[in-house]
Amino acid sequence: MSVFKIEDLCYSYDNGKKLVLDNINYEFEKGKTYAIMGKSGTGKTTLLSLMSGLDVPKSGKILYNDINISKINENKYRSNHVGVIFQSLNLLPHLTALENVELSMDISDIKIKNKKEHALKMLAKVGLDENIANRRVLRLSGGEQQRVAIARTLSYNPDVILADEPTGNLDAVNEKQVMDIFKKLAKNDNKCVIIVTHSDNISNEVDNVYDLENITKSIK
Ligand SMILES: Nc1ncnc2c1ncn2[C@@H]1O[C@H](COP(=O)(O)OP(=O)(O)O)[C@@H](O)[C@H]1O
Ligand SMILES: [Mg+2]
């Protein structure tokens, strides 16, 4: 069964004069990695904000486990079921990596006895040791910051991870490290990982590619 289904999705920023997303139909399963591709301006970030419940479709549906996400409490949906990693990462630069992860556990209603231990475990999962965990985010490299953002998302154990151009600012070595983390999360932890990207290195590594530029347009 698909964990996520997008049905006949349309979206425009100007009341339908120009459709940014025109009749999108995609399905996503757990345990798999996906790339959503397309040139700049094709609507990748728009699609991601709709999938994360930050905005609502003009028509069509987004289903999470067969439930329309518009029917799920918005905060609960975003702080428990779906982990979103925005391009800006939204980390707090003056807090340590560890504190950033702990903070997101406070916001979600996940029940964990030893928060610090759990946060360190999530950071270790993305290859960040205790030394890095205790460093302020502003003292970390771009690749390390990206991994902190992934660890923060993992802290509340969402089924789906959505990442907007997670390797856009990384060199090839860091890009591969981040992609390896995403692949492991799908294969070992059964997550559904959805990566918005225009990197061919990523699209070559995922299980499935959806190309926003080449969708079959329906006749209206
Ligand atoms: N808030 C907004 N208001 C109006 N137009 C927008 C807004 N955000 C994005 N757009 C337009 O929607 C289109 C898709 O944008 P976006 O989803 O950011 O594309 P991508 O992430 O693929 O580069 C672009 O033409 C962009 O200019
Ligand atoms: Mg974008």
Coordinates of N, CA and C and ligand atoms in Angstrom, one line a residue:
M1 N 0.8 -1.2 0.0 CA 0.0 0.0 0.0 C 0.9 1.3 0.0
S2 N 0.4 2.3 -0.7 CA 1.2 3.5 -0.7 C 1.0 4.3 0.6
V3 N 2.1 4.8 1.1 CA 1.9 5.7 2.3 C 1.4 7.0 1.9
F4 N 1.7 7.4 0.6 CA 1.4 8.8 0.2 C 0.9 8.7 -1.2
K5 N -0.2 9.3 -1.5 CA -0.8 9.3 -2.8 C -1.2 10.7 -3.2
I6 N -0.8 11.1 -4.4 CA -1.2 12.5 -4.9 C -2.2 12.2 -6.1
E7 N -3.4 12.8 -6.0 CA -4.4 12.5 -7.0 C -4.9 13.8 -7.7
D8 N -4.7 13.9 -9.0 CA -5.2 15.0 -9.8 C -4.9 16.4 -9.2
L9 N -3.7 16.5 -8.7 CA -3.4 17.7 -7.9 C -3.1 18.9 -8.9
C10 N -3.8 20.0 -8.6 CA -3.5 21.3 -9.3 C -3.3 22.4 -8.3
Y11 N -2.4 23.3 -8.7 CA -2.1 24.4 -7.8 C -1.7 25.6 -8.6
S12 N -2.2 26.8 -8.2 CA -1.8 28.0 -8.8 C -1.7 29.1 -7.7
Y13 N -0.8 30.1 -8.0 CA -0.7 31.2 -7.0 C -1.6 32.3 -7.4
D14 N -2.2 32.3 -8.5 CA -3.0 33.4 -9.0 C -4.4 33.1 -9.4
N15 N -5.0 32.3 -8.6 CA -6.4 31.9 -8.9 C -6.6 31.2 -10.3
G16 N -5.7 30.4 -10.6 CA -5.9 29.5 -11.8 C -5.4 30.1 -13.1
K17 N -4.9 31.4 -13.1 CA -4.5 32.0 -14.4 C -3.3 31.1 -14.9
K18 N -2.3 30.8 -14.1 CA -1.2 30.0 -14.5 C -1.1 28.8 -13.5
L19 N -1.3 27.6 -14.0 CA -1.1 26.5 -13.1 C 0.4 26.2 -12.9
V20 N 0.8 26.2 -11.6 CA 2.2 25.8 -11.3 C 2.2 24.3 -11.3
L21 N 1.2 23.6 -10.8 CA 1.2 22.2 -10.8 C -0.1 21.8 -11.5
D22 N 0.0 21.0 -12.6 CA -1.1 20.7 -13.5 C -1.4 19.2 -13.5
N23 N -2.3 18.8 -12.7 CA -2.8 17.5 -12.7 C -1.7 16.4 -12.4
I24 N -1.2 16.5 -11.2 CA -0.1 15.6 -10.8 C -0.7 14.3 -10.1
N25 N -0.2 13.2 -10.5 CA -0.6 11.9 -9.9 C 0.6 11.1 -9.6
Y26 N 1.0 11.1 -8.3 CA 2.2 10.3 -7.9 C 1.8 9.4 -6.8
E27 N 2.6 8.3 -6.6 CA 2.4 7.4 -5.5 C 3.7 7.1 -4.8
F28 N 3.7 7.0 -3.5 CA 5.0 6.8 -2.8 C 4.8 5.6 -1.8
E29 N 5.8 4.8 -1.8 CA 5.7 3.6 -0.8 C 6.8 3.7 0.2
K30 N 6.5 3.1 1.4 CA 7.6 3.0 2.4 C 8.7 2.1 1.9
G31 N 9.9 2.3 2.4 CA 11.0 1.5 2.1 C 11.7 1.8 0.8
K32 N 11.2 3.0 0.2 CA 11.8 3.3 -1.1 C 12.2 4.8 -1.1
T33 N 13.1 5.1 -2.0 CA 13.6 6.5 -2.2 C 13.1 7.0 -3.5
Y34 N 12.7 8.3 -3.5 CA 12.1 8.9 -4.7 C 12.9 10.2 -5.0
A35 N 13.0 10.6 -6.3 CA 13.5 11.9 -6.6 C 12.4 12.6 -7.3
I36 N 12.1 13.9 -6.9 CA 11.2 14.7 -7.7 C 12.1 15.7 -8.4
M37 N 12.1 15.7 -9.8 CA 13.0 16.4 -10.5 C 12.3 17.5 -11.4
G38 N 13.1 18.4 -11.9 CA 12.5 19.4 -12.8 C 13.4 20.6 -12.7
K39 N 13.4 21.4 -13.8 CA 14.2 22.7 -13.8 C 13.7 23.6 -12.7
S40 N 14.5 24.6 -12.4 CA 14.1 25.7 -11.5 C 12.8 26.3 -11.9
G41 N 11.9 26.5 -11.0 CA 10.6 27.1 -11.4 C 9.5 26.1 -11.8
T42 N 9.8 24.8 -11.8 CA 8.8 23.9 -12.3 C 7.8 23.5 -11.2
G43 N 8.0 24.0 -10.0 CA 7.0 23.7 -8.9 C 7.4 22.7 -7.9
K44 N 8.7 22.4 -7.8 CA 9.1 21.4 -6.9 C 8.9 21.8 -5.4
T45 N 9.3 23.0 -5.1 CA 9.1 23.5 -3.7 C 7.6 23.6 -3.4
T46 N 6.9 24.1 -4.4 CA 5.4 24.2 -4.2 C 4.8 22.9 -3.9
L47 N 5.2 21.8 -4.6 CA 4.7 20.5 -4.4 C 5.1 20.0 -2.9
L48 N 6.3 20.3 -2.6 CA 6.7 19.9 -1.2 C 6.0 20.6 -0.1
S49 N 5.7 21.9 -0.3 CA 4.9 22.6 0.7 C 3.5 22.1 0.8
L50 N 2.9 21.6 -0.3 CA 1.6 21.0 -0.3 C 1.6 19.7 0.4
M51 N 2.7 18.9 0.1 CA 2.8 17.6 0.7 C 3.0 17.7 2.2
S52 N 3.6 18.8 2.6 CA 3.9 18.9 4.1 C 2.8 19.6 4.8
G53 N 1.7 19.9 4.0 CA 0.5 20.5 4.7 C 0.6 22.0 5.0
L54 N 1.6 22.7 4.4 CA 1.8 24.1 4.6 C 0.9 24.9 3.8
D55 N 0.4 24.3 2.7 CA -0.5 25.0 1.8 C -1.5 24.0 1.3
V56 N -2.7 24.4 0.8 CA -3.7 23.5 0.3 C -3.8 23.5 -1.2
P57 N -4.1 22.3 -1.8 CA -4.3 22.3 -3.3 C -5.5 23.1 -3.7
K58 N -5.4 23.6 -4.9 CA -6.6 24.2 -5.5 C -7.6 23.2 -5.9
S59 N -7.2 22.0 -6.4 CA -8.0 20.9 -6.6 C -7.2 19.6 -6.5
G60 N -7.9 18.5 -6.4 CA -7.1 17.2 -6.2 C -6.9 17.0 -4.8
K61 N -6.2 15.8 -4.5 CA -6.0 15.4 -3.1 C -4.6 14.9 -2.8
I62 N -4.2 15.0 -1.6 CA -3.0 14.4 -1.1 C -3.4 13.5 0.0
L63 N -3.2 12.2 -0.2 CA -3.6 11.2 0.9 C -2.4 10.7 1.6
Y64 N -2.4 10.6 2.9 CA -1.4 10.0 3.7 C -2.1 8.8 4.4
N65 N -1.6 7.6 4.1 CA -2.3 6.3 4.5 C -3.8 6.4 4.2
D66 N -4.1 6.8 3.0 CA -5.5 6.9 2.5 C -6.4 8.0 3.2
I67 N -5.8 8.8 4.0 CA -6.6 9.9 4.6 C -6.1 11.2 4.0
N68 N -7.1 12.0 3.6 CA -6.7 13.3 3.0 C -6.0 14.2 4.1
I69 N -4.8 14.7 3.8 CA -4.1 15.4 4.8 C -4.8 16.6 5.3
S70 N -5.7 17.2 4.5 CA -6.5 18.3 5.0 C -7.4 18.0 6.2
K71 N -7.6 16.7 6.4 CA -8.4 16.2 7.5 C -7.6 15.9 8.8
I72 N -6.3 15.9 8.6 CA -5.4 15.6 9.8 C -5.0 16.9 10.4
N73 N -4.9 16.9 11.7 CA -4.4 18.1 12.4 C -3.1 18.5 11.9
E74 N -3.0 19.8 11.4 CA -1.8 20.2 10.7 C -0.5 20.1 11.5
N75 N -0.6 20.5 12.8 CA 0.7 20.4 13.6 C 1.1 19.0 13.9
K76 N 0.1 18.2 14.2 CA 0.3 16.8 14.5 C 0.9 16.1 13.3
Y77 N 0.4 16.4 12.1 CA 0.8 15.8 10.9 C 2.3 16.1 10.7
R78 N 2.7 17.4 10.8 CA 4.0 17.8 10.5 C 5.0 17.5 11.6
S79 N 4.5 17.4 12.9 CA 5.5 17.1 13.9 C 5.6 15.6 14.3
N80 N 4.8 14.8 13.6 CA 4.8 13.3 13.9 C 5.0 12.4 12.7
H81 N 4.2 12.7 11.6 CA 4.1 11.7 10.5 C 5.1 12.0 9.4
V82 N 5.3 13.3 9.1 CA 6.1 13.7 8.0 C 7.3 14.6 8.5
G83 N 8.5 14.2 8.1 CA 9.6 15.0 8.4 C 10.0 15.9 7.2
V84 N 10.0 17.2 7.4 CA 10.3 18.0 6.2 C 11.7 18.7 6.5
I85 N 12.6 18.6 5.5 CA 13.8 19.3 5.6 C 13.8 20.4 4.5
F86 N 13.7 21.7 4.9 CA 13.6 22.7 3.9 C 15.0 23.1 3.5
Q87 N 15.1 23.8 2.4 CA 16.4 24.3 1.8 C 17.2 25.1 2.8
S88 N 16.4 25.9 3.6 CA 17.1 26.8 4.5 C 17.5 26.0 5.8
L89 N 17.1 24.8 6.0 CA 17.4 23.9 7.1 C 16.7 24.3 8.4
N90 N 16.6 25.7 8.6 CA 15.9 26.2 9.8 C 16.5 25.6 11.1
L91 N 17.8 25.4 11.1 CA 18.5 25.1 12.4 C 18.7 26.4 13.2
L92 N 18.8 26.2 14.5 CA 19.1 27.4 15.3 C 20.7 27.4 15.5
P93 N 21.3 28.4 14.8 CA 22.8 28.4 14.7 C 23.5 28.5 16.0
H94 N 22.9 29.2 17.0 CA 23.7 29.3 18.3 C 23.5 28.2 19.2
L95 N 22.6 27.3 18.9 CA 22.5 26.1 19.7 C 23.3 25.0 19.2
T96 N 23.7 24.0 20.0 CA 24.5 22.9 19.5 C 23.6 22.0 18.6
A97 N 24.3 21.1 17.9 CA 23.6 20.1 17.1 C 22.6 19.3 18.0
L98 N 23.2 18.9 19.1 CA 22.4 18.1 20.1 C 21.1 18.9 20.5
E99 N 21.3 20.1 20.9 CA 20.2 20.9 21.4 C 19.1 21.1 20.3
N100 N 19.6 21.3 19.0 CA 18.6 21.4 17.9 C 17.7 20.1 17.8
V101 N 18.4 19.0 18.0 CA 17.6 17.7 17.8 C 16.7 17.6 19.0
E102 N 17.2 17.9 20.2 CA 16.3 17.8 21.4 C 15.1 18.7 21.4
L103 N 15.3 19.9 20.8 CA 14.2 20.9 20.7 C 13.1 20.3 19.8
S104 N 13.4 19.7 18.7 CA 12.3 19.2 17.9 C 11.6 18.0 18.6
M105 N 12.3 17.3 19.5 CA 11.6 16.3 20.2 C 10.6 16.9 21.2
D106 N 10.9 18.0 21.7 CA 10.0 18.7 22.7 C 8.8 19.2 21.9
I107 N 8.9 19.6 20.7 CA 7.8 20.1 19.9 C 6.8 19.0 19.5
S108 N 7.4 17.8 19.1 CA 6.5 16.7 18.8 C 6.1 16.0 20.1
D109 N 5.0 15.2 20.0 CA 4.6 14.6 21.3 C 5.1 13.2 21.5
I110 N 6.3 12.9 20.9 CA 6.9 11.6 21.1 C 7.3 11.4 22.5
K111 N 7.0 10.1 23.0 CA 7.4 9.8 24.4 C 8.7 9.1 24.4
I112 N 9.8 9.8 24.9 CA 11.1 9.2 25.0 C 11.6 9.5 26.4
K113 N 12.1 8.5 27.1 CA 12.5 8.7 28.5 C 13.8 9.5 28.5
N114 N 14.8 9.0 27.8 CA 16.1 9.7 27.9 C 16.3 10.5 26.5
K115 N 15.9 11.7 26.6 CA 15.9 12.5 25.3 C 17.3 12.7 24.8
K116 N 18.3 13.0 25.7 CA 19.6 13.3 25.2 C 20.2 12.0 24.6
E117 N 20.0 10.9 25.2 CA 20.5 9.6 24.6 C 19.9 9.4 23.3
H118 N 18.6 9.6 23.1 CA 18.0 9.4 21.9 C 18.5 10.3 20.8
A119 N 18.7 11.6 21.2 CA 19.2 12.6 20.2 C 20.6 12.2 19.7
L120 N 21.4 11.8 20.7 CA 22.8 11.4 20.3 C 22.7 10.2 19.4
K121 N 21.8 9.3 19.6 CA 21.7 8.1 18.7 C 21.3 8.5 17.3
M122 N 20.4 9.5 17.2 CA 19.9 10.0 15.9 C 21.1 10.7 15.2
L123 N 21.9 11.4 15.9 CA 23.1 12.1 15.3 C 24.1 11.0 14.9
A124 N 24.3 10.0 15.7 CA 25.2 8.9 15.3 C 24.7 8.2 14.1
K125 N 23.4 8.1 13.9 CA 22.8 7.4 12.7 C 23.2 8.2 11.4
V126 N 23.4 9.5 11.5 CA 23.8 10.2 10.3 C 25.3 10.5 10.3
G127 N 26.0 9.8 11.2 CA 27.5 9.8 11.2 C 28.1 11.0 11.9
L128 N 27.3 11.6 12.9 CA 27.9 12.7 13.7 C 28.2 12.2 15.1
D129 N 29.4 12.3 15.5 CA 29.8 11.8 16.8 C 29.5 12.8 17.9
E130 N 29.8 12.5 19.2 CA 29.4 13.3 20.3 C 30.2 14.6 20.3
N131 N 31.4 14.6 19.8 CA 32.1 15.9 19.7 C 31.4 16.9 18.8
I132 N 30.9 16.4 17.7 CA 30.2 17.3 16.7 C 28.8 17.6 17.3
A133 N 28.2 16.7 18.0 CA 26.9 16.9 18.6 C 26.9 18.1 19.6
N134 N 28.0 18.3 20.2 CA 28.1 19.3 21.3 C 28.7 20.6 20.7
R135 N 28.8 20.7 19.4 CA 29.3 21.9 18.8 C 28.1 22.8 18.3
R136 N 28.3 24.1 18.4 CA 27.2 24.9 17.9 C 27.1 24.7 16.4
V137 N 25.8 24.8 15.9 CA 25.6 24.6 14.5 C 26.4 25.5 13.6
L138 N 26.6 26.7 14.0 CA 27.3 27.7 13.1 C 28.8 27.3 13.0
R139 N 29.2 26.4 13.8 CA 30.6 25.9 13.7 C 30.7 24.6 12.9
L140 N 29.6 24.2 12.2 CA 29.6 23.0 11.5 C 29.7 23.3 10.0
S141 N 30.2 22.3 9.2 CA 30.3 22.5 7.7 C 28.9 22.3 7.2
G142 N 28.7 22.7 5.9 CA 27.4 22.5 5.2 C 26.9 21.1 5.2
G143 N 27.8 20.1 5.0 CA 27.4 18.7 5.0 C 26.9 18.3 6.4
E144 N 27.7 18.7 7.4 CA 27.3 18.4 8.8 C 26.0 19.0 9.2
Q145 N 25.7 20.2 8.8 CA 24.5 20.9 9.1 C 23.3 20.2 8.4
Q146 N 23.5 19.7 7.2 CA 22.5 19.0 6.5 C 22.2 17.7 7.2
R147 N 23.2 17.1 7.8 CA 23.0 15.8 8.5 C 22.3 16.1 9.9
V148 N 22.6 17.2 10.5 CA 21.9 17.6 11.7 C 20.4 17.7 11.4
A149 N 20.1 18.4 10.3 CA 18.7 18.6 9.9 C 18.0 17.2 9.7
I150 N 18.7 16.3 9.1 CA 18.1 14.9 9.0 C 17.9 14.3 10.3
A151 N 18.9 14.4 11.2 CA 18.8 13.8 12.5 C 17.6 14.4 13.3
R152 N 17.4 15.7 13.1 CA 16.3 16.4 13.8 C 15.0 15.8 13.4
T153 N 14.9 15.6 12.1 CA 13.7 15.0 11.5 C 13.5 13.6 12.0
L154 N 14.6 12.8 12.1 CA 14.5 11.4 12.5 C 14.0 11.3 14.0
S155 N 14.3 12.3 14.8 CA 14.1 12.2 16.2 C 12.7 11.9 16.6
Y156 N 11.7 12.2 15.8 CA 10.3 11.9 16.1 C 9.8 10.8 15.2
N157 N 10.7 10.1 14.5 CA 10.3 8.9 13.8 C 9.2 9.0 12.8
P158 N 9.3 9.9 11.9 CA 8.2 10.0 10.9 C 8.3 8.9 9.8
D159 N 7.2 8.5 9.2 CA 7.2 7.5 8.1 C 7.8 8.1 6.8
V160 N 7.6 9.4 6.6 CA 7.9 10.0 5.4 C 8.9 11.1 5.6
I161 N 10.0 11.1 4.8 CA 11.0 12.2 4.9 C 10.9 13.0 3.6
L162 N 10.7 14.3 3.7 CA 10.7 15.1 2.5 C 11.8 16.1 2.5
A163 N 12.7 16.1 1.5 CA 13.8 17.0 1.6 C 13.9 17.9 0.3
D164 N 14.0 19.2 0.5 CA 14.1 20.1 -0.6 C 15.5 20.4 -1.0
E165 N 16.0 19.9 -2.1 CA 17.4 20.1 -2.6 C 18.4 19.9 -1.5
P166 N 18.4 18.7 -0.8 CA 19.3 18.6 0.3 C 20.8 18.6 0.0
T167 N 21.1 18.4 -1.3 CA 22.5 18.4 -1.6 C 22.9 19.5 -2.5
G168 N 22.0 20.5 -2.6 CA 22.2 21.6 -3.5 C 23.4 22.4 -3.3
N169 N 23.8 22.5 -2.0 CA 25.0 23.3 -1.6 C 26.2 22.4 -1.3
L170 N 26.1 21.1 -1.6 CA 27.2 20.2 -1.1 C 28.1 19.7 -2.3
D171 N 29.4 19.4 -2.0 CA 30.2 18.9 -3.0 C 29.9 17.4 -3.2
A172 N 30.5 16.8 -4.2 CA 30.2 15.4 -4.6 C 30.4 14.4 -3.4
V173 N 31.4 14.6 -2.6 CA 31.6 13.7 -1.5 C 30.5 13.7 -0.4
N174 N 30.2 15.0 -0.1 CA 29.1 15.1 0.9 C 27.7 14.7 0.4
E175 N 27.6 15.0 -0.9 CA 26.3 14.6 -1.6 C 26.1 13.1 -1.5
K176 N 27.2 12.4 -1.7 CA 27.1 10.9 -1.6 C 26.8 10.4 -0.2
Q177 N 27.5 11.1 0.8 CA 27.2 10.7 2.2 C 25.8 10.9 2.5
V178 N 25.2 12.0 2.1 CA 23.8 12.3 2.5 C 22.9 11.3 1.7
M179 N 23.2 11.0 0.5 CA 22.4 10.1 -0.3 C 22.5 8.7 0.4
D180 N 23.7 8.3 0.8 CA 23.8 7.0 1.5 C 22.9 6.9 2.8
I181 N 22.9 8.0 3.5 CA 22.0 8.1 4.7 C 20.5 7.9 4.3
F182 N 20.1 8.6 3.2 CA 18.7 8.4 2.8 C 18.4 7.0 2.4
K183 N 19.4 6.4 1.6 CA 19.1 5.0 1.2 C 19.0 4.0 2.3
K184 N 19.9 4.2 3.3 CA 19.8 3.4 4.5 C 18.5 3.5 5.3
L185 N 18.0 4.8 5.3 CA 16.7 5.0 6.0 C 15.6 4.3 5.4
A186 N 15.6 4.3 4.0 CA 14.6 3.6 3.3 C 14.7 2.0 3.5
K187 N 16.0 1.5 3.3 CA 16.1 0.1 3.3 C 16.1 -0.5 4.7
N188 N 16.8 0.1 5.7 CA 16.9 -0.5 7.0 C 15.7 -0.1 7.9
D189 N 15.2 1.2 7.8 CA 14.2 1.6 8.7 C 12.8 1.8 8.0
N190 N 12.7 1.3 6.8 CA 11.4 1.3 6.1 C 10.8 2.7 5.9
K191 N 11.6 3.7 5.8 CA 11.0 5.1 5.6 C 10.8 5.3 4.1
C192 N 9.8 6.2 3.9 CA 9.6 6.7 2.5 C 10.4 8.0 2.4
V193 N 11.4 8.0 1.5 CA 12.3 9.2 1.4 C 12.0 9.9 0.1
I194 N 11.6 11.1 0.1 CA 11.3 11.9 -1.1 C 12.2 13.1 -1.2
I195 N 13.0 13.1 -2.3 CA 14.0 14.1 -2.4 C 13.8 15.0 -3.6
V196 N 13.6 16.3 -3.3 CA 13.4 17.2 -4.4 C 14.8 17.6 -4.9
T197 N 15.1 17.4 -6.1 CA 16.5 17.6 -6.6 C 16.6 17.9 -8.0
H198 N 17.7 18.6 -8.5 CA 18.0 18.5 -9.9 C 19.4 17.9 -10.1
S199 N 19.8 17.1 -9.2 CA 21.1 16.4 -9.3 C 20.9 15.0 -9.9
D200 N 21.7 14.8 -11.0 CA 21.6 13.5 -11.6 C 22.3 12.4 -10.7
N201 N 23.2 12.8 -9.9 CA 23.8 11.9 -9.0 C 22.7 11.3 -8.1
I202 N 21.8 12.1 -7.7 CA 20.7 11.6 -6.8 C 19.7 10.8 -7.6
S203 N 19.3 11.3 -8.8 CA 18.3 10.6 -9.5 C 18.8 9.2 -10.0
N204 N 20.1 9.1 -10.1 CA 20.7 7.8 -10.5 C 20.6 6.8 -9.4
E205 N 20.5 7.3 -8.1 CA 20.6 6.4 -7.0 C 19.2 6.0 -6.4
V206 N 18.2 6.7 -6.7 CA 16.9 6.5 -6.1 C 16.1 5.3 -6.8
D207 N 15.1 4.8 -6.1 CA 14.3 3.7 -6.7 C 13.4 4.2 -7.8
N208 N 12.9 5.5 -7.7 CA 11.9 6.0 -8.6 C 12.1 7.5 -8.8
V209 N 11.9 7.9 -10.1 CA 12.1 9.3 -10.4 C 10.7 9.9 -10.9
Y210 N 10.3 11.0 -10.4 CA 9.1 11.7 -10.9 C 9.6 13.0 -11.5
D211 N 9.4 13.2 -12.8 CA 9.9 14.4 -13.5 C 8.7 15.4 -13.6
L212 N 8.8 16.5 -12.9 CA 7.7 17.5 -13.0 C 7.6 18.2 -14.4
E213 N 8.7 18.1 -15.1 CA 8.7 18.8 -16.4 C 8.0 18.0 -17.5
N214 N 8.0 16.7 -17.3 CA 7.5 15.8 -18.3 C 6.3 15.0 -17.8
I215 N 5.3 15.7 -17.3 CA 4.1 15.0 -16.9 C 3.1 15.0 -18.0
T216 N 2.3 13.9 -18.1 CA 1.3 13.9 -19.2 C 0.2 14.8 -18.8
K217 N 0.0 15.8 -19.6 CA -1.0 16.8 -19.2 C -2.4 16.3 -19.6
S218 N -3.3 16.5 -18.8 CA -4.7 16.1 -19.1 C -5.4 17.2 -19.9
I219 N -6.3 16.8 -20.7 CA -7.1 17.8 -21.5 C -8.2 18.3 -20.7
K220 N -8.3 19.6 -20.5 CA -9.4 20.1 -19.6 C -10.6 20.6 -20.4
Ligands
LIG1 N1 4.5 32.7 -3.2 C1 4.5 32.7 -4.5 N2 3.7 33.6 -5.2 C2 3.6 33.6 -6.5 N3 4.3 32.8 -7.3 C3 5.1 31.9 -6.7 C4 5.3 31.8 -5.3 N4 6.2 30.9 -5.0 C5 6.6 30.3 -6.1 N5 6.0 31.0 -7.2 C6 6.2 30.6 -8.6 O1 5.7 29.3 -8.8 C7 6.6 28.6 -9.7 C8 7.2 27.4 -9.1 O2 8.0 27.7 -8.0 P1 8.8 26.7 -7.1 O3 7.8 25.7 -6.6 O4 9.6 27.4 -6.1 O5 9.7 26.0 -8.1 P2 11.0 25.1 -7.9 O6 11.1 24.7 -6.5 O7 10.8 23.9 -8.9 O8 12.2 26.0 -8.4 C9 7.7 29.6 -10.1 O9 7.2 30.2 -11.4 C10 7.6 30.7 -9.0 O10 8.0 31.9 -9.5
MG2 MG 12.6 25.0 -5.1

